[in-house]
Coordinates of C-alpha atoms in Angstrom, one line a residue:
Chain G
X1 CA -109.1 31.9 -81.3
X2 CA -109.2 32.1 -77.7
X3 CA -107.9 35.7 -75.8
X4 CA -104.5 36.0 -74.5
X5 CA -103.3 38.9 -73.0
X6 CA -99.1 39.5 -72.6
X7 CA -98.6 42.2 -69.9
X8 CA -95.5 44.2 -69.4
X9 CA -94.8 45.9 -66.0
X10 CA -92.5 48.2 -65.7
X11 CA -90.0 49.3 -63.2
X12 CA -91.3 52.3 -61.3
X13 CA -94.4 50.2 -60.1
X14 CA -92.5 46.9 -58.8
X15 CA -89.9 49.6 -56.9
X16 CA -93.4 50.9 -55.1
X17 CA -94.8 48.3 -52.5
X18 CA -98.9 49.6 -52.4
X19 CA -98.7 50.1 -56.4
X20 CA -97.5 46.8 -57.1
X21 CA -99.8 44.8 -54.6
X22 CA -102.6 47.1 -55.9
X23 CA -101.5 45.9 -59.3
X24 CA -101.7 42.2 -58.8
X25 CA -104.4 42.2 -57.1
X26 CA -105.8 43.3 -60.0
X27 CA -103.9 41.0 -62.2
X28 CA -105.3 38.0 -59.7
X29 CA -108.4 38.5 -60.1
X30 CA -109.0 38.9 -64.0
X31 CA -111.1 36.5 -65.7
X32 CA -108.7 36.3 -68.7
X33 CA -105.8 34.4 -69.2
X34 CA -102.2 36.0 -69.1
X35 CA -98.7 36.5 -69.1
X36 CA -97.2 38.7 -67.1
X37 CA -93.3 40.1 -68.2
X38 CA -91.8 41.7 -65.7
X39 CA -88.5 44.5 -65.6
X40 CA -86.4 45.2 -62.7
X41 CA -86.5 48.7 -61.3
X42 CA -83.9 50.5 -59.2
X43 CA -83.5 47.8 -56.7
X44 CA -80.6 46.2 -58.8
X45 CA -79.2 49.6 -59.0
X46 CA -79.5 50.5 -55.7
X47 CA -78.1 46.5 -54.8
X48 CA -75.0 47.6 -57.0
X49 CA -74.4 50.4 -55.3
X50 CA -74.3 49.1 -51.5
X51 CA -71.7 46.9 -53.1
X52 CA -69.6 49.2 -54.4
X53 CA -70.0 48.1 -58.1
X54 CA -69.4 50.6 -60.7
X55 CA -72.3 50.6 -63.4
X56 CA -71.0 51.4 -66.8
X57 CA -73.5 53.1 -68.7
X58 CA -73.1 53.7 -72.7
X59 CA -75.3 56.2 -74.6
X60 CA -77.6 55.8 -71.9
X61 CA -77.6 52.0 -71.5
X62 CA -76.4 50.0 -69.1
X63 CA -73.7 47.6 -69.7
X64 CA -74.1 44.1 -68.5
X65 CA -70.8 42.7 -66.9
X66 CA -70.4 39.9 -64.8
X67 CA -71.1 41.4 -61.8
X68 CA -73.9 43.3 -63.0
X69 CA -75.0 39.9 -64.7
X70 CA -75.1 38.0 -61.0
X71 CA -77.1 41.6 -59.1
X72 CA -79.4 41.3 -62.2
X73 CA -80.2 37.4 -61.9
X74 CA -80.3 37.7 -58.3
X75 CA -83.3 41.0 -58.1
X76 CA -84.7 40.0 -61.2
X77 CA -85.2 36.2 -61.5
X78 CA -84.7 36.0 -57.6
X79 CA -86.4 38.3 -55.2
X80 CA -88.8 40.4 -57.5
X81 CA -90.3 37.3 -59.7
X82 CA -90.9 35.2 -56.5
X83 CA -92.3 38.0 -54.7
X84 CA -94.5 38.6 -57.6
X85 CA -95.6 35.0 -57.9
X86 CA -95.9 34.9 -53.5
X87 CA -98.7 37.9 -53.9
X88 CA -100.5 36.1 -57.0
X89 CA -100.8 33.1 -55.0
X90 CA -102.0 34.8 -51.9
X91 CA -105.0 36.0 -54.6
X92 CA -105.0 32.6 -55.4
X93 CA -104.2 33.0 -59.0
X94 CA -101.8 29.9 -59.3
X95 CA -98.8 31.5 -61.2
X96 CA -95.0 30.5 -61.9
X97 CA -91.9 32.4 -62.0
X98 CA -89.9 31.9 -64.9
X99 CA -86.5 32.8 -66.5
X100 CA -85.7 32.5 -69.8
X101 CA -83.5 29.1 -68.8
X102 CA -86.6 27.7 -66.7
X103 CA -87.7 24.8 -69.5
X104 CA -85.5 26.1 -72.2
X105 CA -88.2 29.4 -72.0
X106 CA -86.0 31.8 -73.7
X107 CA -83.0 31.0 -75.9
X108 CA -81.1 34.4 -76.6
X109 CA -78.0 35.0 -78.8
X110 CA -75.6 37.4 -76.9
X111 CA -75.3 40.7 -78.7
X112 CA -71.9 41.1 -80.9
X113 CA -69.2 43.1 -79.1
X114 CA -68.7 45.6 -81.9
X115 CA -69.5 48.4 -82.3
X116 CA -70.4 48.5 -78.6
X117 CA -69.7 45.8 -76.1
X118 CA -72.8 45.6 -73.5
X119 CA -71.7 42.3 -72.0
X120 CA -73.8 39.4 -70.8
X121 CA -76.8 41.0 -73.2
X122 CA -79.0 38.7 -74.8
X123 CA -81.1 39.9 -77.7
X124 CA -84.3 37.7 -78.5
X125 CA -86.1 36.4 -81.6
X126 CA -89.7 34.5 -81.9
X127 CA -87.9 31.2 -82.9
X128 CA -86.1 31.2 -79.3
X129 CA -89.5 31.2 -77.0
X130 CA -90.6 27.8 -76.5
X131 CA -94.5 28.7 -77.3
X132 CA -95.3 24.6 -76.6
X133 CA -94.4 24.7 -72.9
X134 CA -96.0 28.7 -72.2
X135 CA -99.2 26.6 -73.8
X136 CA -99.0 23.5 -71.4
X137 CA -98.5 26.1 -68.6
X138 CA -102.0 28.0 -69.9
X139 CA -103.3 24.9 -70.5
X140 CA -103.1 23.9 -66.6
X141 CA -104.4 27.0 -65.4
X142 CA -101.2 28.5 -64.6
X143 CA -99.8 32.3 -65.1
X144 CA -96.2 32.2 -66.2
X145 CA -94.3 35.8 -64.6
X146 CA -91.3 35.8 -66.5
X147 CA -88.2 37.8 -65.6
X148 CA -85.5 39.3 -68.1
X149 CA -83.0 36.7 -67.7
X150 CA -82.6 34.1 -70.4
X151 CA -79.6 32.3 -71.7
X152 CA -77.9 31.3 -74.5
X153 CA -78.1 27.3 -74.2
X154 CA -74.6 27.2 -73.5
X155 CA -74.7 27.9 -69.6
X156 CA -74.4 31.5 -70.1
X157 CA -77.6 33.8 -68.6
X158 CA -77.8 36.6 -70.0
X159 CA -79.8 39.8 -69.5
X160 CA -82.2 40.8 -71.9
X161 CA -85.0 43.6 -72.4
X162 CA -88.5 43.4 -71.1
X163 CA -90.0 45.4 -73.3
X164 CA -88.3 42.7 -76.5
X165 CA -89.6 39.6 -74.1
X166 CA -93.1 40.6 -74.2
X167 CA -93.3 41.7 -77.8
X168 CA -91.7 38.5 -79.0
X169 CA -94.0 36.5 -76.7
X170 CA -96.9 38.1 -78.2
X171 CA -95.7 37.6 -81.8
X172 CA -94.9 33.9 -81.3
X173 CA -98.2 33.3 -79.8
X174 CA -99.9 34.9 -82.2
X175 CA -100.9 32.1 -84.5
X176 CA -102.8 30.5 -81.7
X177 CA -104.3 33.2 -79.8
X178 CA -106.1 36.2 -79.9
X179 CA -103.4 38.5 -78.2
X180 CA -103.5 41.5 -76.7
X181 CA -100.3 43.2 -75.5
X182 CA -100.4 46.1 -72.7
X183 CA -97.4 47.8 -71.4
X184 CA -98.2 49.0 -68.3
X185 CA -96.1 51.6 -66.6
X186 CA -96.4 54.8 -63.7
X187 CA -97.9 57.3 -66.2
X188 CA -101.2 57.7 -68.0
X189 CA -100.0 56.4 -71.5
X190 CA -98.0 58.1 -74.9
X191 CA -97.9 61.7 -74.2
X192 CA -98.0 64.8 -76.7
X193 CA -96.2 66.7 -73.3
X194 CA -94.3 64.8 -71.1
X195 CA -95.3 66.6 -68.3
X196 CA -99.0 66.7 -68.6
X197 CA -100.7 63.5 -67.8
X198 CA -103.7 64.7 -69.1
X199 CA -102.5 65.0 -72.3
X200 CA -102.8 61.3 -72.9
X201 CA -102.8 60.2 -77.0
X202 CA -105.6 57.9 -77.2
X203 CA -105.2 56.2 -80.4
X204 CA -102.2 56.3 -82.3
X205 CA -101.7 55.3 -85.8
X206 CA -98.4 54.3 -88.2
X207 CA -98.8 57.6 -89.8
X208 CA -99.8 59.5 -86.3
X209 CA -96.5 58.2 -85.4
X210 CA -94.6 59.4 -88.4
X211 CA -95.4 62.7 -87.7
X212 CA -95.3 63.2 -84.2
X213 CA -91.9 61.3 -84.4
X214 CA -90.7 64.4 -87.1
X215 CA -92.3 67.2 -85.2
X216 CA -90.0 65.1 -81.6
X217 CA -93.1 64.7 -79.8
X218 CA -92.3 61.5 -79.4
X219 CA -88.8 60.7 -78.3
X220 CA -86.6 59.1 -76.8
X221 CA -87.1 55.8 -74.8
X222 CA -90.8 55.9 -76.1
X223 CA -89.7 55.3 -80.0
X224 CA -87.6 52.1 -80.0
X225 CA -90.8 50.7 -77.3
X226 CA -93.4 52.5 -79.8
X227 CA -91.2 51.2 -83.5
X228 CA -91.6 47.7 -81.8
X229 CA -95.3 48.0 -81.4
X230 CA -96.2 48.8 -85.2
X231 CA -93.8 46.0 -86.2
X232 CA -95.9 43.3 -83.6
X233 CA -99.0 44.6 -85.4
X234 CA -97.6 44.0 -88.3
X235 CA -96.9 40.2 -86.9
X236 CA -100.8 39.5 -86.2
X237 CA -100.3 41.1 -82.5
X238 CA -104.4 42.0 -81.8
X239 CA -104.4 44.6 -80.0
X240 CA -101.6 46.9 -77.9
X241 CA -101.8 48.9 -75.3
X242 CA -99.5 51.4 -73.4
X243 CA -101.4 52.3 -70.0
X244 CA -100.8 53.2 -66.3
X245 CA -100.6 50.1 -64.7
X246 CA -103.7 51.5 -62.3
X247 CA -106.3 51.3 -65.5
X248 CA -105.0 47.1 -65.9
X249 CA -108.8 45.6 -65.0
X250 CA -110.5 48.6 -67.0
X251 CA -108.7 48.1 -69.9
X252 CA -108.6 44.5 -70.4
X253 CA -112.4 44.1 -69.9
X254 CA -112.8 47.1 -72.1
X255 CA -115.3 49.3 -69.5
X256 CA -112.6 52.1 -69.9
X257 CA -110.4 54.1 -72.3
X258 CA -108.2 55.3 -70.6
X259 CA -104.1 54.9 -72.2
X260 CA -102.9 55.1 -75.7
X261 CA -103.9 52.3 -78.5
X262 CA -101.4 51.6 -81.1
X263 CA -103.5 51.0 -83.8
Chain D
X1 CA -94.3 1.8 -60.3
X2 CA -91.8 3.7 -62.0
X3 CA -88.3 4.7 -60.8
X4 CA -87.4 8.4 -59.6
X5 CA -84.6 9.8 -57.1
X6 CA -84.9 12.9 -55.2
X7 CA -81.5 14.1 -54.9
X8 CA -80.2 16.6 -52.8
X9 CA -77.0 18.2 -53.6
X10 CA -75.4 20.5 -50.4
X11 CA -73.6 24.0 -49.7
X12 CA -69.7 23.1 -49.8
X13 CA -70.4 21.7 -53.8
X14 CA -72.3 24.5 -54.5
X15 CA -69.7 27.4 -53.4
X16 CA -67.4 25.0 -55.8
X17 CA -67.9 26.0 -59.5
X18 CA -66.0 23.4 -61.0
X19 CA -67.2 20.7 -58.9
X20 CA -71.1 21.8 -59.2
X21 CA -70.5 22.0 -63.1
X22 CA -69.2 18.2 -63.0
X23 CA -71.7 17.6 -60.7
X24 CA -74.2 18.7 -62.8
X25 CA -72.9 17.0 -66.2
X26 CA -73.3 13.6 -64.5
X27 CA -76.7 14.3 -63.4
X28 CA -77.7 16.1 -66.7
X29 CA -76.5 12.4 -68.5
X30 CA -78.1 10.3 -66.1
X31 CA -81.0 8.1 -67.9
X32 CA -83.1 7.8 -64.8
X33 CA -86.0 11.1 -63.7
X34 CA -84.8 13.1 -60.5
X35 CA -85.2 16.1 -58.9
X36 CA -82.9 17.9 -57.5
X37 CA -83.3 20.2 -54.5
X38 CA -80.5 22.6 -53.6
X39 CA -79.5 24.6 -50.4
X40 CA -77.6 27.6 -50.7
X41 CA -73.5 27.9 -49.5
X42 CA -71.6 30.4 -48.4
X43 CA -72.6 32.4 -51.4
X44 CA -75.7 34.1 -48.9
X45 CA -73.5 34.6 -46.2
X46 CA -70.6 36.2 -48.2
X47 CA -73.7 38.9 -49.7
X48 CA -74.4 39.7 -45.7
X49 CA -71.1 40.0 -45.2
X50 CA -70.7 42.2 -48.3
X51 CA -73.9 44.3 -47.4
X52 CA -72.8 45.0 -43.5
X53 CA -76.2 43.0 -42.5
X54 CA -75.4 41.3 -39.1
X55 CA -76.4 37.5 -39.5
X56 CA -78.1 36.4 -35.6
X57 CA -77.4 32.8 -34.7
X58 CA -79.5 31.2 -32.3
X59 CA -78.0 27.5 -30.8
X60 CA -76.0 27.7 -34.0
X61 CA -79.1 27.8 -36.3
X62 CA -79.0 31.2 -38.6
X63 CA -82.1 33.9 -37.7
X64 CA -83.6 34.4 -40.9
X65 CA -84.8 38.6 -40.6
X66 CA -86.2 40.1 -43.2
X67 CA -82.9 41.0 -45.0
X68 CA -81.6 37.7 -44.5
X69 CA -85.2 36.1 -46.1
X70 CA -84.2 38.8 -49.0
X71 CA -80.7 37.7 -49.6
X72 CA -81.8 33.7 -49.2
X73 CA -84.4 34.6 -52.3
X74 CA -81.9 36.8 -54.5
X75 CA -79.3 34.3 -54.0
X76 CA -81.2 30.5 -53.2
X77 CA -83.7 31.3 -55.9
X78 CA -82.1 33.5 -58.3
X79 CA -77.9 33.3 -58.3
X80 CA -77.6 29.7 -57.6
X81 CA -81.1 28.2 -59.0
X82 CA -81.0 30.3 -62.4
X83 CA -76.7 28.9 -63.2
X84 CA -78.4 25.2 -62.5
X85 CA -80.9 25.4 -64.8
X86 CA -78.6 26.8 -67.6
X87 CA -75.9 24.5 -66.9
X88 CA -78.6 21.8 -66.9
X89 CA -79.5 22.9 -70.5
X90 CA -76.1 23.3 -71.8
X91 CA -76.1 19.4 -71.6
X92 CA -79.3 19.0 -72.7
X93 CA -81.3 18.1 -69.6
X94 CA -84.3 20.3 -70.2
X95 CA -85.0 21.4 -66.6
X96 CA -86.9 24.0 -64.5
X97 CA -86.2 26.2 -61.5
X98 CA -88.4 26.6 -59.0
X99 CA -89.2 27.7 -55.3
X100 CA -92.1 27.3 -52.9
X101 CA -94.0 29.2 -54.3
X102 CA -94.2 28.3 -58.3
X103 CA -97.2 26.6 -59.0
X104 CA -98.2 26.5 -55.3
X105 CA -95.1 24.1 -55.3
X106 CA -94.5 23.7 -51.2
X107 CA -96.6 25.7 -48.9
X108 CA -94.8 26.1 -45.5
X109 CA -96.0 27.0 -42.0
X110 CA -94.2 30.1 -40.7
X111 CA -91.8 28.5 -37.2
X112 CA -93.8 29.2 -33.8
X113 CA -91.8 32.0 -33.0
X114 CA -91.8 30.5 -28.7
X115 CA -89.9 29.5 -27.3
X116 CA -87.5 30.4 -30.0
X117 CA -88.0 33.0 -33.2
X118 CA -86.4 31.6 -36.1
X119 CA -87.6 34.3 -38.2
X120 CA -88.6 33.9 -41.7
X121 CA -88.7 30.4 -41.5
X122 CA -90.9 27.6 -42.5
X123 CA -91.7 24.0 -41.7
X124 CA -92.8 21.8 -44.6
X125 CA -95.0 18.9 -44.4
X126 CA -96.5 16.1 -47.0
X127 CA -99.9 17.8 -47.3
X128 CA -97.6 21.5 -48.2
X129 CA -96.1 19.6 -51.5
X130 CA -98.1 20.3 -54.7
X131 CA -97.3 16.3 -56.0
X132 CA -99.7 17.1 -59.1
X133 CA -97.7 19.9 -60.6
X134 CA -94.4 17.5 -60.0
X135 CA -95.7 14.7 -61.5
X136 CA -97.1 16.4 -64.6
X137 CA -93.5 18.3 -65.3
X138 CA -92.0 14.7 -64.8
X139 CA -94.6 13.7 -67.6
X140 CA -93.9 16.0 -69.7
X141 CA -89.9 15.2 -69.5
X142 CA -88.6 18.4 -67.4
X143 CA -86.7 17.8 -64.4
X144 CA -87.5 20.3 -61.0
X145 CA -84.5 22.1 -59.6
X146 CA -86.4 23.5 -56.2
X147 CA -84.7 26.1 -54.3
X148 CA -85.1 26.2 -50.6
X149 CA -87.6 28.9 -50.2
X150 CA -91.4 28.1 -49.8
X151 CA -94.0 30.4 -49.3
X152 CA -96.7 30.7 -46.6
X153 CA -99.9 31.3 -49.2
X154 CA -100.4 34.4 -47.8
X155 CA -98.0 36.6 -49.5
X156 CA -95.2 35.7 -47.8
X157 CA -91.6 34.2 -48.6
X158 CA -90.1 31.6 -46.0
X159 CA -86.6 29.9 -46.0
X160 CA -86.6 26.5 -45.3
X161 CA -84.6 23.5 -44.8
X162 CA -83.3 21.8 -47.7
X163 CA -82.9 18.0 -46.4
X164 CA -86.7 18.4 -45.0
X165 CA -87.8 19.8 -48.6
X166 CA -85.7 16.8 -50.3
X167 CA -87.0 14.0 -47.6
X168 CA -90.8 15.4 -47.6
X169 CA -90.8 15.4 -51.1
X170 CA -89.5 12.0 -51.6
X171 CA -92.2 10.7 -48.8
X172 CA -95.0 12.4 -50.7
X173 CA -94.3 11.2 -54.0
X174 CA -93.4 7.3 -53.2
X175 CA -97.3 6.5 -53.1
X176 CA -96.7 6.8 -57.0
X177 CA -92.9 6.0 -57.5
X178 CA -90.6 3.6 -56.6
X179 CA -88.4 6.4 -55.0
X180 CA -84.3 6.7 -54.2
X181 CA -83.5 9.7 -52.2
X182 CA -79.6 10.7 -52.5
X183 CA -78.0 13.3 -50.1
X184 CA -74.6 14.2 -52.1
X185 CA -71.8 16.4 -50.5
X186 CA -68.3 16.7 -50.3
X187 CA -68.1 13.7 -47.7
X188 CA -67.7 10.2 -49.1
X189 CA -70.5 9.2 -46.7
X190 CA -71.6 8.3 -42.6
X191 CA -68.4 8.4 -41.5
X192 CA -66.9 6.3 -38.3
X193 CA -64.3 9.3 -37.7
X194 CA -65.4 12.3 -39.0
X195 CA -61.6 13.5 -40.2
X196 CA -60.9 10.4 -41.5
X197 CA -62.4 9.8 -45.5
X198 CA -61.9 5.8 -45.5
X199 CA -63.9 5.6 -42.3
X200 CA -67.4 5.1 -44.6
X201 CA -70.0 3.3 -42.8
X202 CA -71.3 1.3 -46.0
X203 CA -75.1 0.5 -44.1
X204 CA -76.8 1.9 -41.5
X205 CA -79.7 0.6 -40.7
X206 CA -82.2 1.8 -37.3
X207 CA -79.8 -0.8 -34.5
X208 CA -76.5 0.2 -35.8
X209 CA -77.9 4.2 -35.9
X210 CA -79.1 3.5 -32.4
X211 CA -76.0 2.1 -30.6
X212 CA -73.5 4.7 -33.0
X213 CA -75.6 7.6 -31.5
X214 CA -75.2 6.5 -27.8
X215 CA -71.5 6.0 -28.3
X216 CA -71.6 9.7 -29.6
X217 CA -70.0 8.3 -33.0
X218 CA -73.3 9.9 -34.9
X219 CA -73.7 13.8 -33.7
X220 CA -74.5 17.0 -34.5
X221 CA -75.8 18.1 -38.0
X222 CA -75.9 14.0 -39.0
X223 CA -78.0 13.2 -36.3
X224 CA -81.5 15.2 -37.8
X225 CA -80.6 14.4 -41.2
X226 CA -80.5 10.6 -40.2
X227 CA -83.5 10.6 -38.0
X228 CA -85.3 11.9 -41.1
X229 CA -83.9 9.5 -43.4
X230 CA -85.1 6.6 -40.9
X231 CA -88.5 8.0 -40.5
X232 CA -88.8 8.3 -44.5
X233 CA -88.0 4.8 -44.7
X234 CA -90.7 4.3 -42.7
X235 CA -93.1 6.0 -45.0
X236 CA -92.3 3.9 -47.7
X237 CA -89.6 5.7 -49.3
X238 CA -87.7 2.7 -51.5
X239 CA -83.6 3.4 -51.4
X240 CA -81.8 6.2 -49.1
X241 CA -78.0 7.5 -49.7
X242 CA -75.8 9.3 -48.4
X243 CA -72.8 9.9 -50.5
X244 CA -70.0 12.1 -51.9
X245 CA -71.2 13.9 -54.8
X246 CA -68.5 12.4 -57.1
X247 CA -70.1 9.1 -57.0
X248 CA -73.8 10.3 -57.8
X249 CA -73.8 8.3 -61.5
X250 CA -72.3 5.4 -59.9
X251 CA -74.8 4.6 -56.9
X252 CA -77.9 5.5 -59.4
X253 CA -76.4 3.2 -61.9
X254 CA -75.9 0.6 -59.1
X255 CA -72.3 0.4 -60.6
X256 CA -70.4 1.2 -57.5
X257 CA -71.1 0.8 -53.5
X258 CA -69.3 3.8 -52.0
X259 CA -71.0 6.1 -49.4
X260 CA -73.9 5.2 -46.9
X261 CA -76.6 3.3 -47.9
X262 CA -79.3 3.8 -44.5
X263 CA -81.8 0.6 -44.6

């Protein structure tokens, strides 16, 4: 099967100018094919702030209301994803920007109301990606950048996790590729100390994970991202990665080993 | 050679939700290819306003700075290009939003900023227009929705005109199609007196532009949208319109004879 690799970015690179540039510049010139998924940063936050417009957060996550809905399509599928594809082109790595409406991409089911209402959220599944069309695209030669935004194929966008985009993506295309699926993000991989970015794990098994999970070296936003990971294994998923978005080129041409492999 | 209309659909139907939805519907059930190119509305101006960022008019042509090339991307190619594409899809139209610079889609020149600097802005010619990538998502049954921002191929976003994006594109592409290129907006056509509805002139053709132009009938914004429409003719583009956006299924259909047909 030929290689595929689905790359996450996440949003503490694309808020810094010279790390993201640096970034696709690596990206552009990689001899392997790939997908690049891509999150939004604080630009939307900071957007809905200069207009006055109150973000409700619940248990720590944001809720999506209409307004919220419109500052998210406009950063995400708008200014970051065709900035993103402007700087691929300029490496002359011919690339598209996608949503998850852009040729039926994505097909999300909004997420029920109860218990907790998050608004315009769309959760994804492997039977909504349209794997056919992200093959023609590969097929010509061209890098799809997809943003979080997908719909619900009744007119409604909807906002919808990066993290869940590129592990479905990876999963779907599974049966035809040989994929590998990096998360890429501002520190050095899964820590055992937060704080210490040397204290990288460098391999990191089911049972690994069962215990570091117990003891809470692993925790928060790194075990839903992490619980996802084993179940895309699970799913035929190659190989995953969670790196610093610095050790990209190094990692998918295996000359380093440097960032955690879920394994 | 086969049929295919480039339609461009303006601001005032845009800013109005119902209208664009019906707008949409008829375009989604039409049996004929398009594509449709969109400018933006108010909807960019209203964000300035919103975000205290002075907009700088020059001969009554807008300044595009860099945080007006910002809010023409977030709003042009995210807000208002991601709701076509779903709405598109709701009614079954598989479709796919792009801007300049998806798939190396139209490379712009950045204005000569002497004697006057524009900004942000870039001219599109024939040779800019990726026809390839057009004709193989028209092959493979998706219809382009192109948003009004190119890119230089340098890194660069640029905001450009809509008409010349819509009139370039149908010049480039009528070496391989029998092409129709449709201006829609909230006017039922070329009108005689502009406050006056019923005044449609049904055909215009070079003479009758000439002689309306020097009796001042023909002026201001109609005048560079019609000399483009005359000089498309010229290279071989098959059927131009001008017409309310009401009528859009009727003049493709041949079914009705209402707005301006130039010839």
């Amino acid at each position: 099967m030929k290689k595929l690799n689905i790359i996450k970015i996440g949003g503490n690179i694309i808020d810094d100018e010279l790390q993201l540039e640096e970034f696709l510049y690596a990206l552009a010139t990689l001899n392997e094919p790939f997908i690049l998924v891509h999150g939004g940063g604080k630009l939307a936050t900071d957007l809905a702030t200069d207009l006055n417009i109150p973000q409700e957060m619940i248990d720590g996550r944001r809720v999506t209301n209409a307004q919220t809905l419109k500052i998210a399509t406009m950063v995400y599928a708008g200014y970051i994803n065709k900035n993103i594809v402007a700087l691929l082109q300029k490496h002359k790595r011919n690339s598209i920007g996608l949503s998850g409406a852009d040729a039926n991409l994505i097909q999300t089911t909004k997420r029920n109301p109860e218990p907790i209402d998050f608004g315009f959220v769309g959760d994804v599944k492997p039977d909504g990606i349209n794997i056919a069309f992200l093959k023609q695209l590969l097929q010509l030669g061209i890098t799809p950048v997809i943003s979080a935004i997908t719909h619900d194929g009744n007119g409604q966008l909807l906002n919808t996790n990066a993290d869940s985009i590129a592990n479905t993506i990876a999963v779907s295309l599974s049966r035809t590729f040989d994929t590998q699926l990096i998360y890429c993000f501002e520190k050095n991989g899964v820590l055992y100390h937060p704080e210490d970015e040397n204290s990288v794990i460098p391999v990191l098994d089911w049972n690994m994970f069962q215990t570091l999970k117990s003891e809470g070296v692993i925790s928060k936003g790194m075990l839903p991202k992490l619980e996802n990971c084993f179940q895309a294994l699970e799913q035929k998923v190659g190989k995953i990665g969670i790196i610093n978005a610095k050790n990209i080129s190094g990692f998918i041409n295996n000359k380093t080993h440097e960032g955690t492999s879920i394994q």
